[in-house]
Short mmCIF file of C-alpha atoms in Angstrom, two decimals:
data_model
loop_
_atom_site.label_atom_id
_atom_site.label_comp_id
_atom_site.label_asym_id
_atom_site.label_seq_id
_atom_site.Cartn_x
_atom_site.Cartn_y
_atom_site.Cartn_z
CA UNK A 1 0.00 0.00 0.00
CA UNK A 2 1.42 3.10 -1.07
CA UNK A 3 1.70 5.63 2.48
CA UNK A 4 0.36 8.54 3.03
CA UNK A 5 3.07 10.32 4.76
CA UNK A 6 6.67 9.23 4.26
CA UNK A 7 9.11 10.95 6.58
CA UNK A 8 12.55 9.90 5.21
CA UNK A 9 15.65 10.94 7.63
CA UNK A 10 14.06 13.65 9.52
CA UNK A 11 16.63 15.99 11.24
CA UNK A 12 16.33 19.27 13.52
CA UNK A 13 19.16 20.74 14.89
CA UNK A 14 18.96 23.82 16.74
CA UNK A 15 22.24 26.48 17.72
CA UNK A 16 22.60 26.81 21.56
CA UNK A 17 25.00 29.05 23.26
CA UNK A 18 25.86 32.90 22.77
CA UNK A 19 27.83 35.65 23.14
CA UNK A 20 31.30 34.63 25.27
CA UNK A 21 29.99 31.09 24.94
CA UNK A 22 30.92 28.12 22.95
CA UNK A 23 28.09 27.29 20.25
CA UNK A 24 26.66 24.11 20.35
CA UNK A 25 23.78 22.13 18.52
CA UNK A 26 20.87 20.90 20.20
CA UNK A 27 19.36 17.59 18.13
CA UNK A 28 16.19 17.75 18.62
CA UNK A 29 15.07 15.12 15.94
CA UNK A 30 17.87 13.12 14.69
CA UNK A 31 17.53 10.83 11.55
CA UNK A 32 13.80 9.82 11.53
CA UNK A 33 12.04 7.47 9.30
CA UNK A 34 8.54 6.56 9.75
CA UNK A 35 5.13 6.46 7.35
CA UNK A 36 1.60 6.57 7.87
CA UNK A 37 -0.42 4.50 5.41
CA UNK A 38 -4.53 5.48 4.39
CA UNK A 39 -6.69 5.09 7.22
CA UNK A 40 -4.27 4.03 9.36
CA UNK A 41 -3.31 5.36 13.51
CA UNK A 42 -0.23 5.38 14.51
CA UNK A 43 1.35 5.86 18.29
CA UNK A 44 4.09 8.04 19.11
CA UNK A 45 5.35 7.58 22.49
CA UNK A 46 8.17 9.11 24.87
CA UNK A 47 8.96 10.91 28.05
CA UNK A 48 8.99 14.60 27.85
CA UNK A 49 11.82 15.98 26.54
CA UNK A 50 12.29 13.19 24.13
CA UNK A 51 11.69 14.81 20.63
CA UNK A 52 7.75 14.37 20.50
CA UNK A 53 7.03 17.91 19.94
CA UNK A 54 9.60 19.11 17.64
CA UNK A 55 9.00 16.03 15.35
CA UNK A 56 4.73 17.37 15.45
CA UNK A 57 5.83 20.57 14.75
CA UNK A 58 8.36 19.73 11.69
CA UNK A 59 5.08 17.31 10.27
CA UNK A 60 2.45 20.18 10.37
CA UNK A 61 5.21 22.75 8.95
CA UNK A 62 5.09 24.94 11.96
CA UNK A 63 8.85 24.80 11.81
CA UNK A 64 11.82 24.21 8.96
CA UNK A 65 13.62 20.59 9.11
CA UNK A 66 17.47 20.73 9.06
CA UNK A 67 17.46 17.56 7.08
CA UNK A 68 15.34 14.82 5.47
CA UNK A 69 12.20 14.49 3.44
CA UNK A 70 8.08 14.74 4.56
CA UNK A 71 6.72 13.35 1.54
CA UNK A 72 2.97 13.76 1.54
CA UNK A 73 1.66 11.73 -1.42
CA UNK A 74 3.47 12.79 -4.31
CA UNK A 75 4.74 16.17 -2.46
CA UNK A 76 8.10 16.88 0.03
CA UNK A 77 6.20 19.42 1.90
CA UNK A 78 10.04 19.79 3.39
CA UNK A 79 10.76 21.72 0.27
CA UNK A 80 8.01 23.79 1.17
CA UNK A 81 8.83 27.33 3.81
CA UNK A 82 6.76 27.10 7.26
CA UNK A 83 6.28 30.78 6.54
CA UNK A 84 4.44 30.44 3.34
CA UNK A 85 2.79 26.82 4.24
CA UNK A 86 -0.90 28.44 5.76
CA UNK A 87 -1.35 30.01 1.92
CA UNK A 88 -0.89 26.28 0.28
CA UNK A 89 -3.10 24.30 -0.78
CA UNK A 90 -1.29 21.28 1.11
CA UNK A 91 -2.39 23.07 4.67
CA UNK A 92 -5.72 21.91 4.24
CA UNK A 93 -4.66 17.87 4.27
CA UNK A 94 -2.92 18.08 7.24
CA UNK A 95 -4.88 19.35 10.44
CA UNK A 96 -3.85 19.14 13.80
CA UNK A 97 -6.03 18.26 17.30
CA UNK A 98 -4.25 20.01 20.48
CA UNK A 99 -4.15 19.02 23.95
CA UNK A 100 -5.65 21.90 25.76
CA UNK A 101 -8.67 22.55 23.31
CA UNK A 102 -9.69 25.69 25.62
CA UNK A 103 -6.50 27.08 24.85
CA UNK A 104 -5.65 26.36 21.53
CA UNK A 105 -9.50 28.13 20.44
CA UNK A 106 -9.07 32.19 20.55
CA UNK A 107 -11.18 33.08 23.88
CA UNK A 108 -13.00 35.53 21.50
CA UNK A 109 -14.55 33.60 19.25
CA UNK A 110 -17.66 31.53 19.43
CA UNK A 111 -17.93 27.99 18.85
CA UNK A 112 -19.43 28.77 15.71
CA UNK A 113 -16.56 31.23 14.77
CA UNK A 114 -13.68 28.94 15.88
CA UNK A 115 -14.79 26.35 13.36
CA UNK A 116 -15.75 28.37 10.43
CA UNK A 117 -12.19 30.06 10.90
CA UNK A 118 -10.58 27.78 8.56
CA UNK A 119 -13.15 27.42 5.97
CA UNK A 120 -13.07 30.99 5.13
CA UNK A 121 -9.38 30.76 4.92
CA UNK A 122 -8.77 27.59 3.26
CA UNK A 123 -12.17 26.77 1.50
CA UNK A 124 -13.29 30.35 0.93
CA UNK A 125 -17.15 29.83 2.48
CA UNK A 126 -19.21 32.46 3.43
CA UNK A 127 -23.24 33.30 4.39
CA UNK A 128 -25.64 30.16 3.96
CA UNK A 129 -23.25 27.75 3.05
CA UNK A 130 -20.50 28.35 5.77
CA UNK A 131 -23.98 28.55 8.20
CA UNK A 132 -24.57 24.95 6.57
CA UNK A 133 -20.97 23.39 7.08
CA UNK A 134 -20.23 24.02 10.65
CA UNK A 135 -23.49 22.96 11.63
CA UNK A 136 -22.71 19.73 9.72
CA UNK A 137 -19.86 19.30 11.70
CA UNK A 138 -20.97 20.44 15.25
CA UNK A 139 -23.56 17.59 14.32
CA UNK A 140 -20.93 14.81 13.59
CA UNK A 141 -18.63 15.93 16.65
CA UNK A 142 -21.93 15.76 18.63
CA UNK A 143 -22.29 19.54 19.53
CA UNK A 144 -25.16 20.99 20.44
CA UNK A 145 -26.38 23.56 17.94
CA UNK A 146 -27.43 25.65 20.72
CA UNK A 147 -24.20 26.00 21.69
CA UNK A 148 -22.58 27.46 18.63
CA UNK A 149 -22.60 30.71 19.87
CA UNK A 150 -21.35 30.32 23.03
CA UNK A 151 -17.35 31.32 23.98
CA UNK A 152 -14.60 29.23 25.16
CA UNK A 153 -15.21 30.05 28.79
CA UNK A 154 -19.22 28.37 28.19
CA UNK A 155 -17.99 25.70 27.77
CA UNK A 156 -17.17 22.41 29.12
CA UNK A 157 -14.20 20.45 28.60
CA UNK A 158 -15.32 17.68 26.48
CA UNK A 159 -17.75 20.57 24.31
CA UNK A 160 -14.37 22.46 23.83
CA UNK A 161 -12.52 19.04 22.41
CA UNK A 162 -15.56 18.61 20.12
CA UNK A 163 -14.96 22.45 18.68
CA UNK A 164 -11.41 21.80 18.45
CA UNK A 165 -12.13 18.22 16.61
CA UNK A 166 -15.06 19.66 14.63
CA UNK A 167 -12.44 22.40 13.68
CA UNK A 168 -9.51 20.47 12.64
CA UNK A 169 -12.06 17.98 10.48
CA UNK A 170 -13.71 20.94 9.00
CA UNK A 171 -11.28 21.57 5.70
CA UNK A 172 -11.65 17.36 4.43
CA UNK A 173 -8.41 17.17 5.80
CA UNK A 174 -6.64 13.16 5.23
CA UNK A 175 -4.11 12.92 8.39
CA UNK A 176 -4.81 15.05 11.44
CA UNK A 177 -1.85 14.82 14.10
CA UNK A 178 -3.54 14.40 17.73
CA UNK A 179 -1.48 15.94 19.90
CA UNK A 180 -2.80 14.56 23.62
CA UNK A 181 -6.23 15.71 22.42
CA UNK A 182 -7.73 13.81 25.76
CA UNK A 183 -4.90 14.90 28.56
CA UNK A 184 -6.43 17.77 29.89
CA UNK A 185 -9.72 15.58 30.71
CA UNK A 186 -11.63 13.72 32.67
CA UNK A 187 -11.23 9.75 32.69
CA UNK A 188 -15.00 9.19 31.48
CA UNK A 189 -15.08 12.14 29.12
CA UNK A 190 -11.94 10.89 27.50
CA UNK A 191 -13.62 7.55 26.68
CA UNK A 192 -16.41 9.39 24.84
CA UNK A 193 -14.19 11.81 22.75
CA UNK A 194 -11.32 8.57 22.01
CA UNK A 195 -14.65 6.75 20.91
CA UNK A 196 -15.83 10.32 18.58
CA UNK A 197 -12.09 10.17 16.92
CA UNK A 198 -12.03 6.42 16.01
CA UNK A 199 -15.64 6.53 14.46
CA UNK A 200 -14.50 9.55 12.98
CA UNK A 201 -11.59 7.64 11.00
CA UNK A 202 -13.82 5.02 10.08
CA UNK A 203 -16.54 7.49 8.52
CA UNK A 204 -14.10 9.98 6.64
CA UNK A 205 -11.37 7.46 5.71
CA UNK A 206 -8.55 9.39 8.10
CA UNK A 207 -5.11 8.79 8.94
CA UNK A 208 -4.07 9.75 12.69
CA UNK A 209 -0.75 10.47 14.42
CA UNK A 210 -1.32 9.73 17.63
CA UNK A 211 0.99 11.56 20.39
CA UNK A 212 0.56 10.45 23.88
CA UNK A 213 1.86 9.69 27.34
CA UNK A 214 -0.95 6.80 28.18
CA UNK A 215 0.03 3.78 27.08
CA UNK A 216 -3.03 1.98 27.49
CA UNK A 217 -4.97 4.64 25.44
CA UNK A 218 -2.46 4.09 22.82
CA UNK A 219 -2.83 0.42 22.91
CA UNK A 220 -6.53 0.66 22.68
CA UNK A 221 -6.49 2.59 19.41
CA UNK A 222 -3.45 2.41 17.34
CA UNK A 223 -2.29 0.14 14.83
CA UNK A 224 1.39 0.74 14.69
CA UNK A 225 3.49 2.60 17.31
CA UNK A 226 6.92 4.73 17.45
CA UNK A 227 9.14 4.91 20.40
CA UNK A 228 11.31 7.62 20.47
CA UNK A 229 14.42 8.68 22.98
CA UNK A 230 16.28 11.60 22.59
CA UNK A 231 14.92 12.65 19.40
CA UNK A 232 15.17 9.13 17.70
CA UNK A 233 12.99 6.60 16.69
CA UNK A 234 14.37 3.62 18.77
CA UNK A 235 11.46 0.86 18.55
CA UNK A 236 8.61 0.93 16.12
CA UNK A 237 6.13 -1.97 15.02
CA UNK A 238 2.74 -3.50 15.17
CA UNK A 239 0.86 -2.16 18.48
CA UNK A 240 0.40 -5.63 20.03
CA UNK A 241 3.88 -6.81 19.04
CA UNK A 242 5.85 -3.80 20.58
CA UNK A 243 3.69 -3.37 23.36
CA UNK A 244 2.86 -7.11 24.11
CA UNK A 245 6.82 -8.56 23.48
CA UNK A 246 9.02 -5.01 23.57
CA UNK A 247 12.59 -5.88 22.02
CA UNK A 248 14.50 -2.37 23.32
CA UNK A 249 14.88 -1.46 27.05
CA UNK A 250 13.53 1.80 26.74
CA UNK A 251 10.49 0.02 25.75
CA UNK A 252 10.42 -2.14 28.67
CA UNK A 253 10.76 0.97 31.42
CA UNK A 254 8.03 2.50 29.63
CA UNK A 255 5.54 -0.30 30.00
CA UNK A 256 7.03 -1.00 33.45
CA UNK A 257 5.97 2.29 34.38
CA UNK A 258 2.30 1.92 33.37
CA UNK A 259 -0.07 0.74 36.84
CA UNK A 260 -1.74 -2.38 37.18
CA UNK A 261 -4.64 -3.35 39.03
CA UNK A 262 -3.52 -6.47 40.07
CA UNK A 263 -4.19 -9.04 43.96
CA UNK A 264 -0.83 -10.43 42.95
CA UNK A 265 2.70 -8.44 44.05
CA UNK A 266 4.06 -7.21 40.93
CA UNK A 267 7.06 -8.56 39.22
CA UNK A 268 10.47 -6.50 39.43
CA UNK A 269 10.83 -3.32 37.35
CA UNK A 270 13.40 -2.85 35.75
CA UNK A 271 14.87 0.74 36.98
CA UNK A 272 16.99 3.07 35.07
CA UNK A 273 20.03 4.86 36.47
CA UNK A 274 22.14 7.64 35.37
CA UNK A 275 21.12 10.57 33.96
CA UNK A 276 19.65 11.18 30.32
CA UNK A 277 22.37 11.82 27.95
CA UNK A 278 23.17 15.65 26.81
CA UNK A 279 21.15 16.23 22.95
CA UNK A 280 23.97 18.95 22.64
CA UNK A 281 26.31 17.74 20.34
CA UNK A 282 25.71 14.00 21.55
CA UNK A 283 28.81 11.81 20.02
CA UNK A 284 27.23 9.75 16.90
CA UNK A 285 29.29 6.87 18.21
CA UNK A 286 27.31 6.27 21.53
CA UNK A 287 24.19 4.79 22.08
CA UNK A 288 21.26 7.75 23.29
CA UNK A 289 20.56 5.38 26.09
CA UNK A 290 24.04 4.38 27.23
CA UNK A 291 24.52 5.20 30.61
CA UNK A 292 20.42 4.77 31.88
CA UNK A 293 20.05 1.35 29.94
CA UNK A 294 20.47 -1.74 32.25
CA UNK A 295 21.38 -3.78 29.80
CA UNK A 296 24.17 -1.75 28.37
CA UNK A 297 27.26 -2.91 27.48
CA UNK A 298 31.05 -2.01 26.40
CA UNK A 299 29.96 -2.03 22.72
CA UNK A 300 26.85 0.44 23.18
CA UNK A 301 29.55 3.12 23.41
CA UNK A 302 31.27 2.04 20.35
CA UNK A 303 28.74 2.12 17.65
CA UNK A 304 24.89 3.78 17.48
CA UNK A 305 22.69 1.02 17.08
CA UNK A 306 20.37 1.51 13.84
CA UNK A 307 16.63 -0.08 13.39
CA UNK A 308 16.86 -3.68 12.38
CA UNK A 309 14.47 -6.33 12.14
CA UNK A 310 13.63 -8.52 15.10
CA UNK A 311 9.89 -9.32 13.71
CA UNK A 312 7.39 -8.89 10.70
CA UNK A 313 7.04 -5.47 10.54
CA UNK A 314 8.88 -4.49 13.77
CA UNK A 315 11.75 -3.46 14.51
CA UNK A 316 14.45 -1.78 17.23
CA UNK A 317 17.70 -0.16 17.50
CA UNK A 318 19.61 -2.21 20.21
CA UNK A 319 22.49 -4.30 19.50
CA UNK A 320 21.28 -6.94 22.05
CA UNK A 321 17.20 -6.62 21.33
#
């Protein structure tokens, strides 16, 4: 199947240091490959810190790459200048979901307003037939059309991830990058709006990158996942084969951090020492984890481990995985 979005050895590399100080680079995305095929969801998992961010920001061309291709069908929308990217036609096809949606929806607009926003711009609707697409979509995202003209501050936290869904579906758009879209609520509204995006995918043929923290939410909706460290990719695969048999350690003290309810005492967790390694001018020879992993050994500071094979479709950069 031919992807959707083909990111080819992503790279971001930022200048740190100033005046009177040594200059240094700060690799925030280093050498990532991933794609996204039609219809499909795929996980992107790490602690904070580790890359997650940057790598959104670089996909929805909020920010220039260093390095590396973002193919989008048969366009690099790398070639393509952030600056000028809101006036292409390409900025309709790739929306994005935020993870505050009360903060991320200007506090003076309306409901109404904060999703016709982007049809004016991108789809150039006005009078009786913008009226007749956002109240199309405040009926698909299930919101009220009473409450279309009520602000931000109206409403509640799930209505507010509806307006921000029902605005980032509004343009047709074919992958929309969910940036912890269901953090900043509660447990039992989360359910409902996680239930809204995945009938949502089915219904308008979507492709989602999914960026979160939970595990379990990821493993509930995702197909394929992406591990990164320290702005690399370091395990990526099938959902239930990464999460249900992890081959890198990182992996491991991810799921070992997730609670379980469980009568039993829980097995040993594997705990990770040292402190993270510096992304300022980190030496290419040296594995990112070196130095935290618990499994690391004399030849993990010789030689960066690359993504192999160690299953259909899955794979891990570890020289022992």
């Amino acid at each position: 199947m031919t992807a959707l979005l083909d990111v080819v050895n992503l790279q971001k590399i930022y200048p740190v240091g100033g005046l009177g100080k040594a200059r240094g680079q700060l690799h925030a995305v280093d050498d990532v490959s991933f794609s996204i095929a039609p219809g499909e969801t795929v996980g992107l998992v790490g602690e904070s810190g580790c890359g997650k961010s940057t790598l959104v920001r670089l996909l929805a061309r909020l920010h220039d790459p260093t390095a590396g291709s973002i193919r989008f069908g048969d366009t690099d929308l790398a070639d393509m200048k952030a600056r000028g990217f809101a006036r292409r036609p390409e900025r309709a096809a790739i929306q994005m979901v935020f993870q505050d949606a009360g903060e991320s929806i200007n506090p003076r607009y309306t409901a109404f307003e904060a999703i016709a926003a982007p049809l004016r711009r991108l789809r150039g609707l006005r009078g009786a037939d913008l009226q007749r697409r956002v109240e199309s979509l405040a009926d698909a995202t299930g919101i009220p059309r009473a409450l279309l003209g009520r602000f931000p501050h109206q409403l509640s936290g799930g209505q507010k991830a509806r307006v921000g869904i029902a605005r980032a579906i509004a343009v047709e758009p074919r992958l929309l990058i969910l940036d912890e879209p269901t953090a900043a609520l509660d447990v039992s509204v989360q359910v409902v709006i996680l239930k809204l995006l995945m009938e949502l995918r089915e219904r308008l043929g979507l492709s989602y990158l999914f960026v979160s923290h939970d595990i379990n939410v990821v493993r509930l909706i995702c197909d394929r996942v992406l591990v990164m460290y320290l702005g690399k990719i370091v395990e990526q695969g099938p959902t239930a084969e990464v999460l249900g048999r992890p081959a890198h350690p990182y992996t491991r003290a991810l799921l070992s951090a997730v609670p379980e309810l469980t009568l039993e005492p829980p097995p040993p967790r594997p705990r990770l020492g040292g402190e993270p390694r510096s992304p300022i001018n980190p030496d290419p020879r040296i594995c990112r984890f070196f130095g935290r992993c618990p499994d690391g050994r004399p030849a993990c500071a010789d030689s960066m481990p690359r993504l192999a094979p160690v299953g259909p479709a899955h794979a891990a950069a570890c020289h022992f995985a």
